[in-house]
């Protein structure tokens, strides 16, 4: 039986790590106009500050999740904190756009090591009856990072410059690393002794890079070719994984585990429909409404604040009520918020925008903790690392798709031009199109969430925890 002190330490270090990437992402969204001004970035190229991070994070999540199951989740987790802290320092020292983008890219593998193992460590330490609440706390801290990112990011950008965001994160990452090495006792590696599938990891990584870069380059021919190459690569990967003895990603978890498959699909859709909302609204508030980065940050605080306040409660609820019910209701509320934002105009009241953000926050809080609990409760202990990493991959790919949708819409509506008063009308039209696409996408996610079935009834028979690929 796990001691209470170990549970506390595991929850704290996982929470500290869960704070890092969301904080940086939301803080950078507010700082993008300042970064763009310093490095003369146009309306499309500025998104590479985020895309570079998301692509590398997604590529390494599943491989590092598998490595964590093989060699120890604590080792991989601590290594991720070290890389993330060093990469953040590199970003804070950036003297060119290329330097910053490469620094963000280096943060990707570090983030993959953290998010591929943090949830798995919590799931390893906490029993099923307590797991939902612990995961809810982890999700709440993630949203706390999202909450404080716009506010502190705006304050830091305005008072100390945007580089101070990355320097502060480097210090926090170092503190989390020290606490992990010093206080987190034990190790978890249920798959220790089996081989790592290097060939599968390479095929998977190249296919995912092609997918994410291809989507970001649409509608150009290069984007279409990359997507076609990705499709071929993923087919080869699937065939390889079904033949190899120790696959990097057990496809049986998707083929024979309905709860795992549809919960991950719902997460992919949810992040695809919501991640770029902060970027769009941050630019809208600063360009159209004329607010400062700090003022925009306080407005954007509404959504993640509600997420942080409600996630612990929804995590507790997910131990008692079907995830299908809670998560689907959350996606329905999110759809309503996105549909309302599709009516955004130059004279839209700030109170209306805040109400939309509150709706999005409530919807996401209802979705995320129960969905995470459903995914982690649907697999055996020895697959916790891969399950955690797969869910995090859905998040990263979804975030990239969300950014890619905005990049595509802006490329078609504005082209590679700076956002100036002359293009504000086209900027607003493009934003409304993007919000409309997100609303339709999220509505489809409601049906994916409902299709997963009842997790609690399955768990009672033991089916949810089995390796269905061996049947």
Short mmCIF file of C-alpha atoms in Angstrom, two decimals:
data_model
loop_
_atom_site.label_atom_id
_atom_site.label_comp_id
_atom_site.label_asym_id
_atom_site.label_seq_id
_atom_site.Cartn_x
_atom_site.Cartn_y
_atom_site.Cartn_z
CA UNK A 1 0.00 0.00 0.00
CA UNK A 2 1.32 3.44 -0.95
CA UNK A 3 2.18 5.73 1.95
CA UNK A 4 0.32 9.06 2.29
CA UNK A 5 3.62 10.99 2.13
CA UNK A 6 4.54 9.42 -1.22
CA UNK A 7 1.09 10.27 -2.57
CA UNK A 8 1.54 13.89 -1.50
CA UNK A 9 5.00 14.19 -3.06
CA UNK A 10 3.88 12.52 -6.29
CA UNK A 11 0.88 14.84 -6.53
CA UNK A 12 3.01 17.95 -5.86
CA UNK A 13 5.84 17.23 -8.33
CA UNK A 14 3.38 16.13 -11.02
CA UNK A 15 1.39 19.31 -10.43
CA UNK A 16 4.50 21.52 -10.64
CA UNK A 17 5.43 19.90 -13.94
CA UNK A 18 1.86 20.13 -15.23
CA UNK A 19 1.98 23.89 -14.63
CA UNK A 20 5.01 24.57 -16.84
CA UNK A 21 3.97 24.05 -20.48
CA UNK A 22 0.41 25.49 -20.15
CA UNK A 23 1.81 28.55 -18.41
CA UNK A 24 4.41 29.15 -21.11
CA UNK A 25 1.92 28.52 -23.91
CA UNK A 26 -0.71 30.93 -22.63
CA UNK A 27 1.88 33.53 -21.57
CA UNK A 28 3.53 33.43 -25.01
CA UNK A 29 0.10 33.95 -26.64
CA UNK A 30 -0.14 37.30 -24.85
CA UNK A 31 3.50 38.12 -25.62
CA UNK A 32 3.23 37.27 -29.34
CA UNK A 33 2.57 40.86 -30.47
CA UNK A 34 5.72 42.00 -28.60
CA UNK A 35 7.76 39.08 -29.97
CA UNK A 36 6.41 39.71 -33.47
CA UNK A 37 7.30 43.39 -33.22
CA UNK A 38 10.87 42.72 -32.07
CA UNK A 39 11.58 40.04 -34.68
CA UNK A 40 9.34 41.44 -37.47
CA UNK A 41 7.16 38.31 -37.74
CA UNK A 42 4.18 38.33 -40.11
CA UNK A 43 0.64 37.07 -39.36
CA UNK A 44 1.44 33.48 -40.37
CA UNK A 45 5.07 32.97 -39.31
CA UNK A 46 4.36 34.07 -35.72
CA UNK A 47 2.50 30.79 -35.18
CA UNK A 48 5.75 28.86 -35.57
CA UNK A 49 6.72 30.02 -32.08
CA UNK A 50 4.04 27.60 -30.84
CA UNK A 51 4.03 25.06 -33.69
CA UNK A 52 7.74 24.24 -33.22
CA UNK A 53 7.07 23.24 -29.63
CA UNK A 54 3.89 21.29 -30.36
CA UNK A 55 5.36 19.22 -33.22
CA UNK A 56 8.38 18.04 -31.22
CA UNK A 57 6.27 17.39 -28.12
CA UNK A 58 3.83 15.22 -30.07
CA UNK A 59 6.58 13.26 -31.83
CA UNK A 60 8.32 12.24 -28.61
CA UNK A 61 5.35 11.63 -26.31
CA UNK A 62 4.59 7.99 -27.16
CA UNK A 63 8.27 6.92 -27.45
CA UNK A 64 9.08 8.45 -24.07
CA UNK A 65 5.92 6.98 -22.56
CA UNK A 66 7.11 3.55 -23.67
CA UNK A 67 10.66 4.23 -22.44
CA UNK A 68 9.20 5.23 -19.06
CA UNK A 69 7.32 1.92 -18.82
CA UNK A 70 10.55 0.07 -19.67
CA UNK A 71 13.20 1.94 -17.68
CA UNK A 72 11.37 3.94 -15.01
CA UNK A 73 8.84 6.76 -15.02
CA UNK A 74 10.70 8.81 -12.42
CA UNK A 75 13.94 8.76 -14.47
CA UNK A 76 12.19 9.99 -17.60
CA UNK A 77 10.17 12.55 -15.64
CA UNK A 78 13.30 14.03 -14.01
CA UNK A 79 15.15 14.09 -17.34
CA UNK A 80 12.25 15.97 -18.90
CA UNK A 81 12.34 18.62 -16.20
CA UNK A 82 16.06 19.14 -16.80
CA UNK A 83 15.67 19.51 -20.58
CA UNK A 84 12.65 21.81 -20.23
CA UNK A 85 14.46 24.10 -17.79
CA UNK A 86 17.54 24.35 -20.03
CA UNK A 87 15.42 24.97 -23.14
CA UNK A 88 13.50 27.71 -21.33
CA UNK A 89 16.79 29.39 -20.45
CA UNK A 90 17.79 29.19 -24.12
CA UNK A 91 14.49 30.85 -25.15
CA UNK A 92 15.03 33.60 -22.60
CA UNK A 93 18.41 34.36 -24.16
CA UNK A 94 17.08 34.42 -27.76
CA UNK A 95 18.41 37.17 -30.01
CA UNK A 96 16.58 36.19 -33.19
CA UNK A 97 13.34 34.53 -34.28
CA UNK A 98 15.22 31.39 -35.36
CA UNK A 99 16.93 31.16 -31.97
CA UNK A 100 13.59 31.44 -30.17
CA UNK A 101 11.88 28.89 -32.41
CA UNK A 102 14.72 26.37 -31.95
CA UNK A 103 14.53 26.92 -28.19
CA UNK A 104 10.79 26.26 -28.26
CA UNK A 105 11.46 23.14 -30.35
CA UNK A 106 13.88 21.88 -27.69
CA UNK A 107 11.19 22.40 -25.05
CA UNK A 108 9.11 19.83 -26.97
CA UNK A 109 11.05 16.66 -26.01
CA UNK A 110 11.33 17.92 -22.42
CA UNK A 111 7.59 18.46 -22.25
CA UNK A 112 7.01 15.02 -23.80
CA UNK A 113 9.07 13.40 -21.05
CA UNK A 114 7.11 15.28 -18.39
CA UNK A 115 3.59 14.80 -19.73
CA UNK A 116 4.27 11.24 -20.87
CA UNK A 117 5.01 10.26 -17.26
CA UNK A 118 3.41 12.73 -14.82
CA UNK A 119 -0.13 11.35 -15.12
CA UNK A 120 1.30 7.80 -15.22
CA UNK A 121 3.10 8.39 -11.90
CA UNK A 122 -0.11 9.64 -10.28
CA UNK A 123 -2.01 6.64 -11.65
CA UNK A 124 0.71 4.31 -10.35
CA UNK A 125 0.62 5.80 -6.85
CA UNK A 126 -3.10 6.38 -6.29
CA UNK A 127 -5.65 3.53 -6.19
CA UNK A 128 -8.73 3.71 -8.47
CA UNK A 129 -11.04 5.07 -5.76
CA UNK A 130 -8.75 8.08 -5.14
CA UNK A 131 -7.37 8.50 -8.64
CA UNK A 132 -10.05 10.79 -10.06
CA UNK A 133 -9.53 13.40 -7.36
CA UNK A 134 -5.73 13.26 -7.75
CA UNK A 135 -6.00 13.59 -11.53
CA UNK A 136 -8.50 16.40 -11.01
CA UNK A 137 -5.91 18.26 -8.95
CA UNK A 138 -3.35 17.73 -11.70
CA UNK A 139 -5.76 19.07 -14.31
CA UNK A 140 -6.64 22.00 -12.02
CA UNK A 141 -2.97 22.98 -11.77
CA UNK A 142 -2.68 22.70 -15.55
CA UNK A 143 -5.52 25.19 -15.80
CA UNK A 144 -3.93 27.32 -13.10
CA UNK A 145 -0.96 27.59 -15.46
CA UNK A 146 -3.34 28.58 -18.23
CA UNK A 147 -4.98 31.07 -15.86
CA UNK A 148 -1.82 32.74 -14.63
CA UNK A 149 -0.15 32.64 -18.06
CA UNK A 150 -2.11 35.50 -19.63
CA UNK A 151 -2.00 37.61 -16.45
CA UNK A 152 1.61 37.07 -15.40
CA UNK A 153 2.68 36.86 -19.02
CA UNK A 154 1.12 40.25 -19.67
CA UNK A 155 2.66 41.77 -16.54
CA UNK A 156 6.11 40.29 -17.24
CA UNK A 157 6.00 41.31 -20.91
CA UNK A 158 4.97 44.86 -20.08
CA UNK A 159 7.28 45.36 -17.08
CA UNK A 160 10.34 43.18 -17.77
CA UNK A 161 10.05 42.09 -21.40
CA UNK A 162 8.85 38.79 -22.88
CA UNK A 163 12.15 36.99 -22.16
CA UNK A 164 11.37 37.11 -18.43
CA UNK A 165 8.56 34.57 -19.04
CA UNK A 166 11.05 31.89 -20.06
CA UNK A 167 13.57 32.77 -17.36
CA UNK A 168 10.89 32.42 -14.66
CA UNK A 169 9.89 29.01 -16.05
CA UNK A 170 13.52 27.88 -16.05
CA UNK A 171 13.67 28.60 -12.30
CA UNK A 172 10.40 26.76 -11.61
CA UNK A 173 11.51 23.75 -13.66
CA UNK A 174 14.75 23.59 -11.71
CA UNK A 175 12.84 23.67 -8.41
CA UNK A 176 10.58 20.83 -9.56
CA UNK A 177 13.63 18.80 -10.59
CA UNK A 178 15.29 19.24 -7.19
CA UNK A 179 12.12 18.19 -5.38
CA UNK A 180 11.70 15.13 -7.63
CA UNK A 181 15.24 13.88 -7.08
CA UNK A 182 15.21 14.70 -3.37
CA UNK A 183 11.74 13.61 -2.22
CA UNK A 184 10.06 11.31 -4.77
CA UNK A 185 11.01 7.84 -3.55
CA UNK A 186 10.65 4.68 -5.59
CA UNK A 187 10.42 3.83 -9.27
CA UNK A 188 7.76 2.40 -11.57
CA UNK A 189 8.68 0.28 -14.60
CA UNK A 190 6.22 -2.61 -15.03
CA UNK A 191 7.54 -3.40 -18.53
CA UNK A 192 11.18 -3.57 -17.45
CA UNK A 193 13.14 -6.20 -19.37
CA UNK A 194 11.28 -5.96 -22.69
CA UNK A 195 12.79 -4.38 -25.81
CA UNK A 196 12.22 -0.89 -27.15
CA UNK A 197 10.85 -0.70 -30.70
CA UNK A 198 13.33 1.71 -32.34
CA UNK A 199 12.08 1.09 -35.89
CA UNK A 200 8.49 1.77 -34.85
CA UNK A 201 9.56 4.94 -33.03
CA UNK A 202 11.31 6.28 -36.14
CA UNK A 203 8.39 5.50 -38.48
CA UNK A 204 5.94 6.99 -35.98
CA UNK A 205 8.02 10.13 -35.46
CA UNK A 206 8.53 10.86 -39.16
CA UNK A 207 4.84 10.23 -39.92
CA UNK A 208 3.71 12.55 -37.15
CA UNK A 209 6.13 15.30 -38.21
CA UNK A 210 4.81 15.06 -41.77
CA UNK A 211 1.21 15.18 -40.49
CA UNK A 212 1.65 18.22 -38.30
CA UNK A 213 3.91 20.18 -40.65
CA UNK A 214 1.71 19.29 -43.60
CA UNK A 215 -1.37 20.62 -41.87
CA UNK A 216 0.42 23.85 -40.96
CA UNK A 217 1.52 24.41 -44.61
CA UNK A 218 -1.90 24.04 -46.25
CA UNK A 219 -3.11 25.04 -48.80
CA UNK A 220 0.33 24.94 -50.47
CA UNK A 221 1.33 21.87 -52.50
CA UNK A 222 4.04 21.09 -49.96
CA UNK A 223 1.35 20.72 -47.31
CA UNK A 224 -0.67 18.29 -49.45
CA UNK A 225 2.44 16.20 -50.21
CA UNK A 226 3.43 16.06 -46.54
CA UNK A 227 -0.06 14.92 -45.54
CA UNK A 228 0.00 12.21 -48.22
CA UNK A 229 3.40 11.06 -46.99
CA UNK A 230 2.11 11.03 -43.44
CA UNK A 231 -0.86 8.84 -44.40
CA UNK A 232 1.47 6.32 -46.06
CA UNK A 233 3.81 6.40 -43.05
CA UNK A 234 1.02 5.81 -40.55
CA UNK A 235 -0.24 2.81 -42.55
CA UNK A 236 3.29 1.36 -42.55
CA UNK A 237 3.56 2.08 -38.81
CA UNK A 238 0.26 0.30 -38.07
CA UNK A 239 1.29 -2.78 -40.04
CA UNK A 240 4.69 -2.84 -38.34
CA UNK A 241 3.25 -2.48 -34.84
CA UNK A 242 0.87 -5.41 -35.40
CA UNK A 243 3.82 -7.64 -36.34
CA UNK A 244 6.49 -6.65 -33.78
CA UNK A 245 6.68 -8.51 -30.46
CA UNK A 246 7.04 -5.39 -28.25
CA UNK A 247 5.33 -2.50 -30.04
CA UNK A 248 5.94 1.09 -29.04
CA UNK A 249 2.17 1.62 -29.21
CA UNK A 250 -0.11 -1.33 -28.54
CA UNK A 251 -2.74 -0.85 -31.26
CA UNK A 252 -4.90 -3.43 -29.52
CA UNK A 253 -5.72 -0.69 -27.02
CA UNK A 254 -7.49 1.13 -29.86
CA UNK A 255 -8.86 -1.87 -31.76
CA UNK A 256 -10.41 -3.76 -28.84
CA UNK A 257 -10.79 -1.15 -26.08
CA UNK A 258 -13.71 1.11 -27.02
CA UNK A 259 -13.38 3.31 -23.95
CA UNK A 260 -9.68 3.98 -24.54
CA UNK A 261 -10.16 4.62 -28.28
CA UNK A 262 -13.13 6.99 -28.11
CA UNK A 263 -11.85 8.83 -25.02
CA UNK A 264 -8.64 9.63 -26.90
CA UNK A 265 -10.60 10.62 -30.00
CA UNK A 266 -12.76 12.95 -27.90
CA UNK A 267 -9.59 14.54 -26.44
CA UNK A 268 -8.13 15.04 -29.92
CA UNK A 269 -11.28 16.77 -31.13
CA UNK A 270 -11.67 18.87 -27.99
CA UNK A 271 -8.14 20.28 -28.16
CA UNK A 272 -8.44 20.80 -31.93
CA UNK A 273 -11.51 22.92 -31.32
CA UNK A 274 -10.32 24.98 -28.35
CA UNK A 275 -6.55 25.49 -28.18
CA UNK A 276 -6.24 28.42 -30.61
CA UNK A 277 -9.06 30.35 -28.93
CA UNK A 278 -6.59 32.07 -26.61
CA UNK A 279 -4.33 33.09 -29.49
CA UNK A 280 -7.23 34.54 -31.50
CA UNK A 281 -8.77 36.40 -28.59
CA UNK A 282 -5.42 37.73 -27.37
CA UNK A 283 -4.78 39.30 -30.78
CA UNK A 284 -8.39 40.49 -31.06
CA UNK A 285 -8.23 42.25 -27.68
CA UNK A 286 -4.90 43.91 -28.42
CA UNK A 287 -5.40 44.80 -32.08
CA UNK A 288 -9.15 45.44 -32.36
CA UNK A 289 -9.94 46.59 -28.82
CA UNK A 290 -6.62 48.37 -28.28
CA UNK A 291 -5.89 46.75 -24.91
CA UNK A 292 -2.39 46.27 -23.54
CA UNK A 293 -0.92 42.78 -23.14
CA UNK A 294 -1.56 43.04 -19.40
CA UNK A 295 -5.21 44.08 -19.86
CA UNK A 296 -5.80 41.33 -22.42
CA UNK A 297 -4.31 38.84 -20.00
CA UNK A 298 -6.81 39.76 -17.29
CA UNK A 299 -9.72 39.29 -19.72
CA UNK A 300 -8.44 35.90 -20.87
CA UNK A 301 -8.09 34.85 -17.23
CA UNK A 302 -11.84 34.11 -17.11
CA UNK A 303 -11.67 30.78 -18.97
CA UNK A 304 -8.77 28.99 -17.24
CA UNK A 305 -9.80 30.37 -13.83
CA UNK A 306 -13.12 28.53 -14.12
CA UNK A 307 -11.25 25.43 -15.30
CA UNK A 308 -8.91 25.51 -12.30
CA UNK A 309 -11.73 26.10 -9.81
CA UNK A 310 -13.96 23.33 -11.16
CA UNK A 311 -11.49 20.60 -12.20
CA UNK A 312 -10.88 19.17 -8.72
CA UNK A 313 -14.64 18.85 -8.23
CA UNK A 314 -15.21 17.28 -11.65
CA UNK A 315 -12.33 14.90 -10.97
CA UNK A 316 -14.05 13.85 -7.74
CA UNK A 317 -17.33 13.47 -9.67
CA UNK A 318 -15.61 11.24 -12.24
CA UNK A 319 -15.01 8.64 -9.50
CA UNK A 320 -18.79 8.52 -9.02
CA UNK A 321 -20.50 9.45 -12.32
CA UNK A 322 -19.92 8.07 -15.81
CA UNK A 323 -17.19 9.93 -17.71
CA UNK A 324 -19.33 9.65 -20.84
CA UNK A 325 -22.04 11.80 -19.23
CA UNK A 326 -19.77 14.45 -17.73
CA UNK A 327 -17.36 14.78 -20.66
CA UNK A 328 -20.12 14.88 -23.29
CA UNK A 329 -21.99 17.57 -21.37
CA UNK A 330 -18.74 19.54 -21.14
CA UNK A 331 -18.18 19.38 -24.89
CA UNK A 332 -21.77 20.51 -25.48
CA UNK A 333 -21.22 23.60 -23.31
CA UNK A 334 -17.93 24.29 -25.09
CA UNK A 335 -19.71 24.10 -28.46
CA UNK A 336 -22.17 26.77 -27.30
CA UNK A 337 -19.32 29.08 -26.22
CA UNK A 338 -17.52 28.70 -29.55
CA UNK A 339 -20.71 29.32 -31.52
CA UNK A 340 -21.23 32.59 -29.62
CA UNK A 341 -17.65 33.71 -30.35
CA UNK A 342 -18.32 33.17 -34.08
CA UNK A 343 -20.39 36.39 -33.93
CA UNK A 344 -17.41 38.49 -32.78
CA UNK A 345 -17.27 42.02 -34.18
CA UNK A 346 -15.35 45.24 -33.66
CA UNK A 347 -18.02 46.57 -31.27
CA UNK A 348 -18.61 43.37 -29.30
CA UNK A 349 -18.82 44.15 -25.58
CA UNK A 350 -16.06 42.85 -23.33
CA UNK A 351 -18.74 41.46 -21.00
CA UNK A 352 -20.00 39.24 -23.84
CA UNK A 353 -16.48 37.91 -24.45
CA UNK A 354 -16.00 37.19 -20.74
CA UNK A 355 -19.30 35.26 -20.63
CA UNK A 356 -18.17 33.17 -23.62
CA UNK A 357 -14.89 32.44 -21.87
CA UNK A 358 -16.74 31.38 -18.71
CA UNK A 359 -18.79 28.94 -20.80
CA UNK A 360 -15.65 27.51 -22.40
CA UNK A 361 -14.01 27.17 -19.00
CA UNK A 362 -16.96 25.29 -17.50
CA UNK A 363 -17.20 23.03 -20.54
CA UNK A 364 -13.54 22.14 -20.51
CA UNK A 365 -13.53 21.49 -16.76
CA UNK A 366 -16.43 19.05 -17.16
CA UNK A 367 -14.62 17.30 -20.01
CA UNK A 368 -10.96 17.03 -19.07
CA UNK A 369 -10.71 15.35 -15.64
CA UNK A 370 -13.40 12.71 -16.33
CA UNK A 371 -11.92 11.98 -19.75
CA UNK A 372 -8.41 11.56 -18.31
CA UNK A 373 -9.74 9.27 -15.60
CA UNK A 374 -11.55 7.19 -18.24
CA UNK A 375 -8.39 6.77 -20.34
CA UNK A 376 -6.14 5.80 -17.44
CA UNK A 377 -8.75 3.48 -15.93
CA UNK A 378 -9.14 1.60 -19.21
CA UNK A 379 -5.67 -0.03 -19.27
CA UNK A 380 -3.44 -2.29 -17.19
CA UNK A 381 -0.76 -0.84 -14.91
CA UNK A 382 2.03 -1.86 -17.29
CA UNK A 383 0.52 0.39 -19.99
CA UNK A 384 0.13 3.50 -17.80
CA UNK A 385 3.10 5.26 -19.43
CA UNK A 386 1.91 4.60 -22.97
CA UNK A 387 -1.69 5.48 -22.07
CA UNK A 388 -0.63 8.76 -20.46
CA UNK A 389 1.63 9.56 -23.42
CA UNK A 390 -1.09 8.66 -25.94
CA UNK A 391 -3.54 11.03 -24.27
CA UNK A 392 -0.88 13.75 -24.18
CA UNK A 393 -0.21 13.09 -27.88
CA UNK A 394 -3.89 13.66 -28.62
CA UNK A 395 -3.53 16.96 -26.81
CA UNK A 396 -0.41 18.01 -28.75
CA UNK A 397 -1.74 16.91 -32.13
CA UNK A 398 -5.07 18.58 -31.36
CA UNK A 399 -3.31 21.79 -30.37
CA UNK A 400 -1.32 21.71 -33.61
CA UNK A 401 -4.46 21.06 -35.65
CA UNK A 402 -6.11 24.00 -33.87
CA UNK A 403 -3.17 26.26 -34.69
CA UNK A 404 -3.09 24.82 -38.21
CA UNK A 405 -6.75 25.70 -38.79
CA UNK A 406 -6.04 29.30 -37.78
CA UNK A 407 -2.90 29.44 -39.93
CA UNK A 408 -4.82 28.09 -42.92
CA UNK A 409 -7.71 30.52 -42.48
CA UNK A 410 -5.34 33.47 -42.00
CA UNK A 411 -3.18 32.44 -44.95
CA UNK A 412 -6.25 32.44 -47.19
CA UNK A 413 -7.79 35.63 -45.75
CA UNK A 414 -4.71 37.78 -45.06
CA UNK A 415 -1.64 36.18 -46.60
CA UNK A 416 1.83 36.83 -45.22
CA UNK A 417 1.28 40.38 -44.01
CA UNK A 418 1.59 42.06 -40.65
CA UNK A 419 -1.67 42.73 -38.77
CA UNK A 420 -2.17 46.49 -39.19
CA UNK A 421 -5.33 48.66 -39.11
CA UNK A 422 -5.62 48.25 -42.89
CA UNK A 423 -6.35 44.50 -42.52
CA UNK A 424 -8.44 44.57 -39.32
CA UNK A 425 -11.67 43.90 -41.26
CA UNK A 426 -10.17 40.80 -42.87
CA UNK A 427 -8.71 39.77 -39.50
CA UNK A 428 -12.18 39.85 -37.93
CA UNK A 429 -13.73 37.89 -40.80
CA UNK A 430 -10.99 35.24 -40.56
CA UNK A 431 -11.48 35.00 -36.79
CA UNK A 432 -15.22 34.42 -37.20
CA UNK A 433 -14.57 31.66 -39.76
CA UNK A 434 -12.10 29.99 -37.40
CA UNK A 435 -14.54 30.09 -34.46
CA UNK A 436 -17.29 28.65 -36.67
CA UNK A 437 -15.05 25.75 -37.73
CA UNK A 438 -14.16 25.11 -34.08
CA UNK A 439 -17.84 25.06 -33.06
CA UNK A 440 -18.74 22.48 -35.73
CA UNK A 441 -15.69 20.38 -34.82
CA UNK A 442 -16.56 20.41 -31.13
CA UNK A 443 -20.15 19.40 -31.88
CA UNK A 444 -18.79 16.32 -33.64
CA UNK A 445 -16.71 15.63 -30.54
CA UNK A 446 -19.86 15.33 -28.44
CA UNK A 447 -20.86 12.26 -30.46
CA UNK A 448 -17.36 10.77 -30.19
CA UNK A 449 -17.55 11.21 -26.42
CA UNK A 450 -20.97 9.58 -26.21
CA UNK A 451 -19.80 6.63 -28.35
CA UNK A 452 -17.25 5.44 -25.76
CA UNK A 453 -19.84 3.56 -23.69
CA UNK A 454 -19.98 3.15 -19.91
CA UNK A 455 -16.58 2.87 -18.27
CA UNK A 456 -17.87 2.00 -14.79
CA UNK A 457 -19.88 -0.99 -15.96
CA UNK A 458 -16.92 -2.29 -17.94
CA UNK A 459 -14.56 -1.85 -15.00
CA UNK A 460 -16.76 -4.03 -12.84
CA UNK A 461 -16.14 -6.96 -15.15
CA UNK A 462 -12.43 -6.27 -15.35
CA UNK A 463 -12.53 -5.68 -19.11
CA UNK A 464 -11.41 -2.09 -18.83
CA UNK A 465 -8.05 -3.06 -17.42
CA UNK A 466 -7.15 -5.90 -19.68
CA UNK A 467 -4.82 -6.16 -22.62
CA UNK A 468 -7.50 -6.73 -25.21
CA UNK A 469 -5.00 -7.20 -27.98
CA UNK A 470 -4.21 -10.67 -26.66
CA UNK A 471 -7.71 -12.05 -26.98
#
